[in-house]
CSV table of C-alpha atoms and ligand atoms in Angstrom, one decimal:
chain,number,residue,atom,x,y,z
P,1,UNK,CA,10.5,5.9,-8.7
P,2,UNK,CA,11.4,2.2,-8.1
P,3,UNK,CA,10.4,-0.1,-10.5
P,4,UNK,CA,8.7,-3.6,-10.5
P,5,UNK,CA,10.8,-6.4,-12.4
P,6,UNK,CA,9.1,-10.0,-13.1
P,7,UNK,CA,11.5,-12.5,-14.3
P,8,UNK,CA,11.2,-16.4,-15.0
P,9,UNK,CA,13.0,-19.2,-15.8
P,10,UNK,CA,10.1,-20.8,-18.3
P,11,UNK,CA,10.4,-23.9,-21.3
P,12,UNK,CA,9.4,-22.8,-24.3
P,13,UNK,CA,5.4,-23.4,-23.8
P,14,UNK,CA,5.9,-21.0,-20.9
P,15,UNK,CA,5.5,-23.0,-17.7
P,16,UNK,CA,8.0,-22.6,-14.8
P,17,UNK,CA,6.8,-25.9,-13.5
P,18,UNK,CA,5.7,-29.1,-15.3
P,19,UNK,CA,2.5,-30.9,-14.1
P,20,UNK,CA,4.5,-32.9,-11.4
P,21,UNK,CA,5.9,-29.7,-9.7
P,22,UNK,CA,9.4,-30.4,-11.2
P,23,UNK,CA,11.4,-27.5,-12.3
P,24,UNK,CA,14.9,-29.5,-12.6
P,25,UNK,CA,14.9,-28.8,-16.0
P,26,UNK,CA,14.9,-24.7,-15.5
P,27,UNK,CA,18.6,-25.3,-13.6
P,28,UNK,CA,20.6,-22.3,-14.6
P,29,UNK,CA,24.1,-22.9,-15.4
P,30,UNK,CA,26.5,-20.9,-14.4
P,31,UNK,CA,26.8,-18.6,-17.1
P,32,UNK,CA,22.6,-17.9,-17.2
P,33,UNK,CA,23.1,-18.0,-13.1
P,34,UNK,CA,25.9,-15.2,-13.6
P,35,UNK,CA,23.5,-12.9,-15.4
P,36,UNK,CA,20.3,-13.4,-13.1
P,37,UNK,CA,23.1,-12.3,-10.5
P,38,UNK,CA,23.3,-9.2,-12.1
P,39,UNK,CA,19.8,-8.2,-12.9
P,40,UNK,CA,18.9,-9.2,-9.1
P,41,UNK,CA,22.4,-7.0,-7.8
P,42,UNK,CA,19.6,-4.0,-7.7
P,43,UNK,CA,16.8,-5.1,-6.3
P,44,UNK,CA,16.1,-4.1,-3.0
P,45,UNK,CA,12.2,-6.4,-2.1
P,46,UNK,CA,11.8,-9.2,-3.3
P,47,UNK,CA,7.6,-9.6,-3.2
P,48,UNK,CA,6.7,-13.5,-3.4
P,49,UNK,CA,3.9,-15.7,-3.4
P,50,UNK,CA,4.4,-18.2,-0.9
P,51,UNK,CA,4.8,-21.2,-3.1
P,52,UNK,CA,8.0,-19.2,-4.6
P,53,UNK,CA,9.1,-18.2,-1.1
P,54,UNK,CA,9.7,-21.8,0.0
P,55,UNK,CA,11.9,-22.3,-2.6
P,56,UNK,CA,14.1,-19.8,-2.5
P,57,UNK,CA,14.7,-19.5,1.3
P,58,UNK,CA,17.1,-22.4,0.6
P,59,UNK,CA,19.5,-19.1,-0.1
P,60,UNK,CA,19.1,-18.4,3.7
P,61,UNK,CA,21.5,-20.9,4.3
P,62,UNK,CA,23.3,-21.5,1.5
P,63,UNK,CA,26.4,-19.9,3.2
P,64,UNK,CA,26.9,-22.5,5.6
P,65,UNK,CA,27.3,-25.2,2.6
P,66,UNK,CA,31.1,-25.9,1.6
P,67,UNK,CA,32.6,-25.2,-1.4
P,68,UNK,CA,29.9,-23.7,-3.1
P,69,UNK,CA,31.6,-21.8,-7.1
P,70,UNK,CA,31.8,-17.9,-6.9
P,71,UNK,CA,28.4,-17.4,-8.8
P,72,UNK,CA,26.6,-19.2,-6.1
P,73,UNK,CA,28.3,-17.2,-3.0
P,74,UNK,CA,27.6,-14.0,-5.1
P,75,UNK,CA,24.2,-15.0,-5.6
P,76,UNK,CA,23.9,-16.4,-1.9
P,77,UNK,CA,25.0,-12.5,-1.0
P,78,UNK,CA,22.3,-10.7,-2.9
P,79,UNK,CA,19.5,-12.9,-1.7
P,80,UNK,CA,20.6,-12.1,2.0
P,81,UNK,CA,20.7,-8.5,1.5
P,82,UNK,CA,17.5,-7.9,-0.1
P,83,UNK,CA,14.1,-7.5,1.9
P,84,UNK,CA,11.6,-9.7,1.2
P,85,UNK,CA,7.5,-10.0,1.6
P,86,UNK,CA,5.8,-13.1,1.1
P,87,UNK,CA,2.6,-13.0,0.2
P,88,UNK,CA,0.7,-15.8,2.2
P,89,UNK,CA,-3.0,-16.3,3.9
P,90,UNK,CA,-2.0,-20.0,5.5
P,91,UNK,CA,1.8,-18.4,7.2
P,92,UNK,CA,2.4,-17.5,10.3
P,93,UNK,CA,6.1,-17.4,10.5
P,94,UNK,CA,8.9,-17.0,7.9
P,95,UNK,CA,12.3,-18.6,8.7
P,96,UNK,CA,14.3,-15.7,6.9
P,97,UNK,CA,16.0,-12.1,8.0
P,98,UNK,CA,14.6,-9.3,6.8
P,99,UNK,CA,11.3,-10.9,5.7
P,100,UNK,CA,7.9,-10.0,6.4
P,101,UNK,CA,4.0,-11.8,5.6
P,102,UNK,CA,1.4,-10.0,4.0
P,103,UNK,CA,-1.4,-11.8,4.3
P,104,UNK,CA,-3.1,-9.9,1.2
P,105,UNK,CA,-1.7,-8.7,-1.9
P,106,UNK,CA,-2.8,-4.8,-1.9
P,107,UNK,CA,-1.6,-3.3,-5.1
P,108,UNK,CA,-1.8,0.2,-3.4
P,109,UNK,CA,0.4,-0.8,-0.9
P,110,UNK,CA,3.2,-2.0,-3.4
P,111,UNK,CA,2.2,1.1,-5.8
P,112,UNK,CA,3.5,3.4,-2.8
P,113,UNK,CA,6.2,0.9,-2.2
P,114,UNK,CA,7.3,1.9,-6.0
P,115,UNK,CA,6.7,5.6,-5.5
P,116,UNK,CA,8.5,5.9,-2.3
P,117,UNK,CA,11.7,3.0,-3.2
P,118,UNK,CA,15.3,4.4,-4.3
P,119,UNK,CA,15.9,0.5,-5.2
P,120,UNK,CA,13.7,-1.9,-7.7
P,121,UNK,CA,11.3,-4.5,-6.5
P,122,UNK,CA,11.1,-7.8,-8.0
P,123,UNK,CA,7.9,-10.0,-8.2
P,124,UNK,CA,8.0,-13.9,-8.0
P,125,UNK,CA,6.0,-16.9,-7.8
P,126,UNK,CA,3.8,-16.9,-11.1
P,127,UNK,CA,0.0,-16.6,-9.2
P,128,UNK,CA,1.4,-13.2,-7.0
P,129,UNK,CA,3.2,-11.8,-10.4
P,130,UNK,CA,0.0,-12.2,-12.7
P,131,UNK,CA,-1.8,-10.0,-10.1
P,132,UNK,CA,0.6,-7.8,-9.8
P,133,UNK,CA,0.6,-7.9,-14.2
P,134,UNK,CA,-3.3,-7.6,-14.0
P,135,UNK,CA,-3.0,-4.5,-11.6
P,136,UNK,CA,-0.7,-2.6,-14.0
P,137,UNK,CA,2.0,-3.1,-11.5
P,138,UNK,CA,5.1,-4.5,-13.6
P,139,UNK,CA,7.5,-2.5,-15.6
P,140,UNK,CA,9.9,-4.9,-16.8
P,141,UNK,CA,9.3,-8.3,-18.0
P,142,UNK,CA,12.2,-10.9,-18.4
P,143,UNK,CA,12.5,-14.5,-19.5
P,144,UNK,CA,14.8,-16.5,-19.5
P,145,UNK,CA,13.7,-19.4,-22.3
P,146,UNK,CA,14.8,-22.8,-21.5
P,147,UNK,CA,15.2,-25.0,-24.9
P,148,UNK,CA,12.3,-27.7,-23.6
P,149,UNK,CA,8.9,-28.4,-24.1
P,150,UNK,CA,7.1,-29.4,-21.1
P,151,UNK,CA,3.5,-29.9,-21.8
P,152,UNK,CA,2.1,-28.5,-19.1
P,153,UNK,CA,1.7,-27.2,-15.1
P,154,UNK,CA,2.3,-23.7,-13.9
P,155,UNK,CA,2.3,-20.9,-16.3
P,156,UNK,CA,4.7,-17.5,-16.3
P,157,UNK,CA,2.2,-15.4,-17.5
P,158,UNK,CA,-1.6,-15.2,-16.3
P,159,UNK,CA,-4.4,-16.1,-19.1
P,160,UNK,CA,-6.3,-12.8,-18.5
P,161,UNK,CA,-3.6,-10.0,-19.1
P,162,UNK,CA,-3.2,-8.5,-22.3
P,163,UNK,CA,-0.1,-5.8,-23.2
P,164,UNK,CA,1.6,-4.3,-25.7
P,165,UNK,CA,5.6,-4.7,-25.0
P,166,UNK,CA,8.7,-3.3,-25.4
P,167,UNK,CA,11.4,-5.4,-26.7
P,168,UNK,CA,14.8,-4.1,-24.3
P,169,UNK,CA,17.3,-6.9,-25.1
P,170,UNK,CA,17.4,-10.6,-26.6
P,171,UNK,CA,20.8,-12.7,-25.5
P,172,UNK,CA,21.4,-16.4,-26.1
P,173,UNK,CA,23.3,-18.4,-23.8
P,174,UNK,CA,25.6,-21.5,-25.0
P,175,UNK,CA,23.0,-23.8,-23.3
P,176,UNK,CA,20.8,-22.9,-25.8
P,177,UNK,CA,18.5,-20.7,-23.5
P,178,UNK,CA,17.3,-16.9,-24.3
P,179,UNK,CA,17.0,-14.1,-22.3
P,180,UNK,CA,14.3,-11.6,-23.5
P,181,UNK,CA,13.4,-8.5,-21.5
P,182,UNK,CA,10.7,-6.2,-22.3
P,183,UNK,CA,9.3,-2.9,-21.2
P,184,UNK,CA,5.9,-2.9,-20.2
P,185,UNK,CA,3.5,-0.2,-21.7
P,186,UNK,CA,1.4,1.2,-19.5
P,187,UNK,CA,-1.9,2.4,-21.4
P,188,UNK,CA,-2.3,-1.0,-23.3
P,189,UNK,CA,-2.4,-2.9,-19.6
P,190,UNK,CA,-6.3,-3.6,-19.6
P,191,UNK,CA,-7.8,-6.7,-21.2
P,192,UNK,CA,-8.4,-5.5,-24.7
P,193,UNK,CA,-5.7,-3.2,-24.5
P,194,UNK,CA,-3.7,-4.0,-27.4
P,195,UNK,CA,-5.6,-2.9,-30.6
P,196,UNK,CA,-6.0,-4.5,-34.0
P,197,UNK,CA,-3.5,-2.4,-36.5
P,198,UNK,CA,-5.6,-4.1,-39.2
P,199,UNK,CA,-2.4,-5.3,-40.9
P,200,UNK,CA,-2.2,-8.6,-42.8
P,201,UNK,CA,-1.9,-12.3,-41.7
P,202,UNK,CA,1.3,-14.1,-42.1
H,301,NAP,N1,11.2,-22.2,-13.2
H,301,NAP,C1,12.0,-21.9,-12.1
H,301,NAP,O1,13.2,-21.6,-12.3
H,301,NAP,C2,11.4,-22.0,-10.7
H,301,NAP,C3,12.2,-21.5,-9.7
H,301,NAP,C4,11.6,-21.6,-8.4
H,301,NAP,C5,10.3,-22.1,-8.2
H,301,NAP,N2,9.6,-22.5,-9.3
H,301,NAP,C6,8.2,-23.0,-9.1
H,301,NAP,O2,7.4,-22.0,-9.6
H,301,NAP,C7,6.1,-22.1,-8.9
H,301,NAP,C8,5.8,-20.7,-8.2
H,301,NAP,O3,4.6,-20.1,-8.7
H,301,NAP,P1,3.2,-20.5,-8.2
H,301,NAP,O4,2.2,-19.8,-9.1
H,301,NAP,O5,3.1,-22.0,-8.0
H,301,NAP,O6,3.1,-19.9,-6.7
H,301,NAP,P2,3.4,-18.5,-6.0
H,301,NAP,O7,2.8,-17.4,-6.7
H,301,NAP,O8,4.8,-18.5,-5.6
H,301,NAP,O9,2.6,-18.8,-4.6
H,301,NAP,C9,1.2,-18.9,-4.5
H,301,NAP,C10,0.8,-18.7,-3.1
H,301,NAP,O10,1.0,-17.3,-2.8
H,301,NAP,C11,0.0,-16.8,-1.9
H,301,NAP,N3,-0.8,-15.8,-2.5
H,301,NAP,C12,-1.1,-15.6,-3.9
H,301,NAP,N4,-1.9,-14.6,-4.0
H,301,NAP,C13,-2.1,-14.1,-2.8
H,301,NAP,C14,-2.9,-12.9,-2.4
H,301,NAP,N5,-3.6,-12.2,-3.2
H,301,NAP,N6,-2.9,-12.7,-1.0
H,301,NAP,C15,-2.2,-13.5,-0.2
H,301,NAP,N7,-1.5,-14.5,-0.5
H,301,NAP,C16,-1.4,-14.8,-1.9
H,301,NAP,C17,-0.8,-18.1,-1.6
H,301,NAP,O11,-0.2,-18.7,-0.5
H,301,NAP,P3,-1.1,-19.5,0.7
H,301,NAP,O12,-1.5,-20.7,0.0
H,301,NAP,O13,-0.1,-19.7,1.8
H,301,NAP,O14,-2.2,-18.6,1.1
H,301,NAP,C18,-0.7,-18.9,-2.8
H,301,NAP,O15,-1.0,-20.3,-2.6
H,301,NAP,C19,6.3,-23.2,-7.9
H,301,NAP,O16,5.8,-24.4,-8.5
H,301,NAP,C20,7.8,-23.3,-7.7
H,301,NAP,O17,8.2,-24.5,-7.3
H,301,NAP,C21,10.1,-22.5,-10.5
């Protein structure tokens, strides 16, 4: 069974885009770039919300630019050789390869896509990925901490889910960024999910 990854690039207040729509400050260098690389190699769909979509398809052509650093070729090559879905009611035409439009996000369609996928699924764009949290969907969270406080904009995380996690891995990078990944659990994902243990505050 394939599994559904949601990662972010988030500051520290958890929004992937300040109120202005700017995301300039979630750049990756190329040492964080280097390690998205890898957790992407595997994935075989990318699922997106359109809003996410139009950013990335940027990597459509990225080949054609000149002297682009090996991380960026390597990452161009992944992103070509994934499938993709985008997840739009307003699109009528995509301007990648191996891209389709759903025009509704089914989470029984993308549970069979899991059950029947020899390669993991990744889920972008923060609206599409806190249905796909809501609907029990995700089993691995990552994100990738940027050292900045934004104030505000587009969350990572949806305000209605509610999980007990998994701690898989914590690195720092040299920029001062962290990568946390976690495990969902799935009996906690329902609102009210995670129980008081009845310990006390700190
Ligand atoms: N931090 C970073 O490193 C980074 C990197 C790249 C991008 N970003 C930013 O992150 C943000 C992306 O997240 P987002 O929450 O704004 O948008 P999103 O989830 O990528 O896209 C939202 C759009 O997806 C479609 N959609 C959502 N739910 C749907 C459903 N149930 N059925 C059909 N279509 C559905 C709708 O498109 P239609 O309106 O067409 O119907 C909706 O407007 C953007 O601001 C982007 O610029 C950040």
């Amino acid at each position: 069974m394939a599994k559904l990854i949601y990662s972010a690039i988030a500051s520290l207040d958890g929004y992937v885009a300040d109120e202005n729509g700017n995301f300039d400050w979630a750049a990756p260098d190329e040492e964080l770039h280097r390690v998205v690389n890898d957790l992407e190699r595997p994935i075989g769909t990318y699922l997106y919300g359109r809003r996410m979509y139009e950013t990335m398809v940027y990597w459509e052509t990225a080949d054609t630019l000149a002297d682009q650093p090996s991380f960026v070729r390597d990452y161009t090559e992944i992103w070509q050789s994934a499938d993709k879905i985008v997840y739009s009611r307003t699109l009528d035409a995509v301007s990648s390869a191996r891209t389709r439009i759903e025009h509704d996000f089914d989470p029984e369609t993308v549970r069979h896509l899991k059950a029947a996928g020899d390669r993991d699924l990744s889920v972008g764009g923060a609206a599409l990925a806190g249905q796909a949290l809501e609907a029990g969907l995700v089993d691995e969270l990552h994100s990738f901490v940027v050292p900045v406080i934004v104030g505000g904009g587009t969350r990572w995380l949806p305000d209605d889910v509610r999980m007990s996690l998994e701690l898989l891995d914590e690195r720092r990078f040299g920029n001062g960024a962290v990568h946390l990944s976690y495990r969902t659990t799935p009996q906690d994902q329902s609102p009210g999910g995670v129980s008081s243990n009845g310990s006390t505050p700190l």
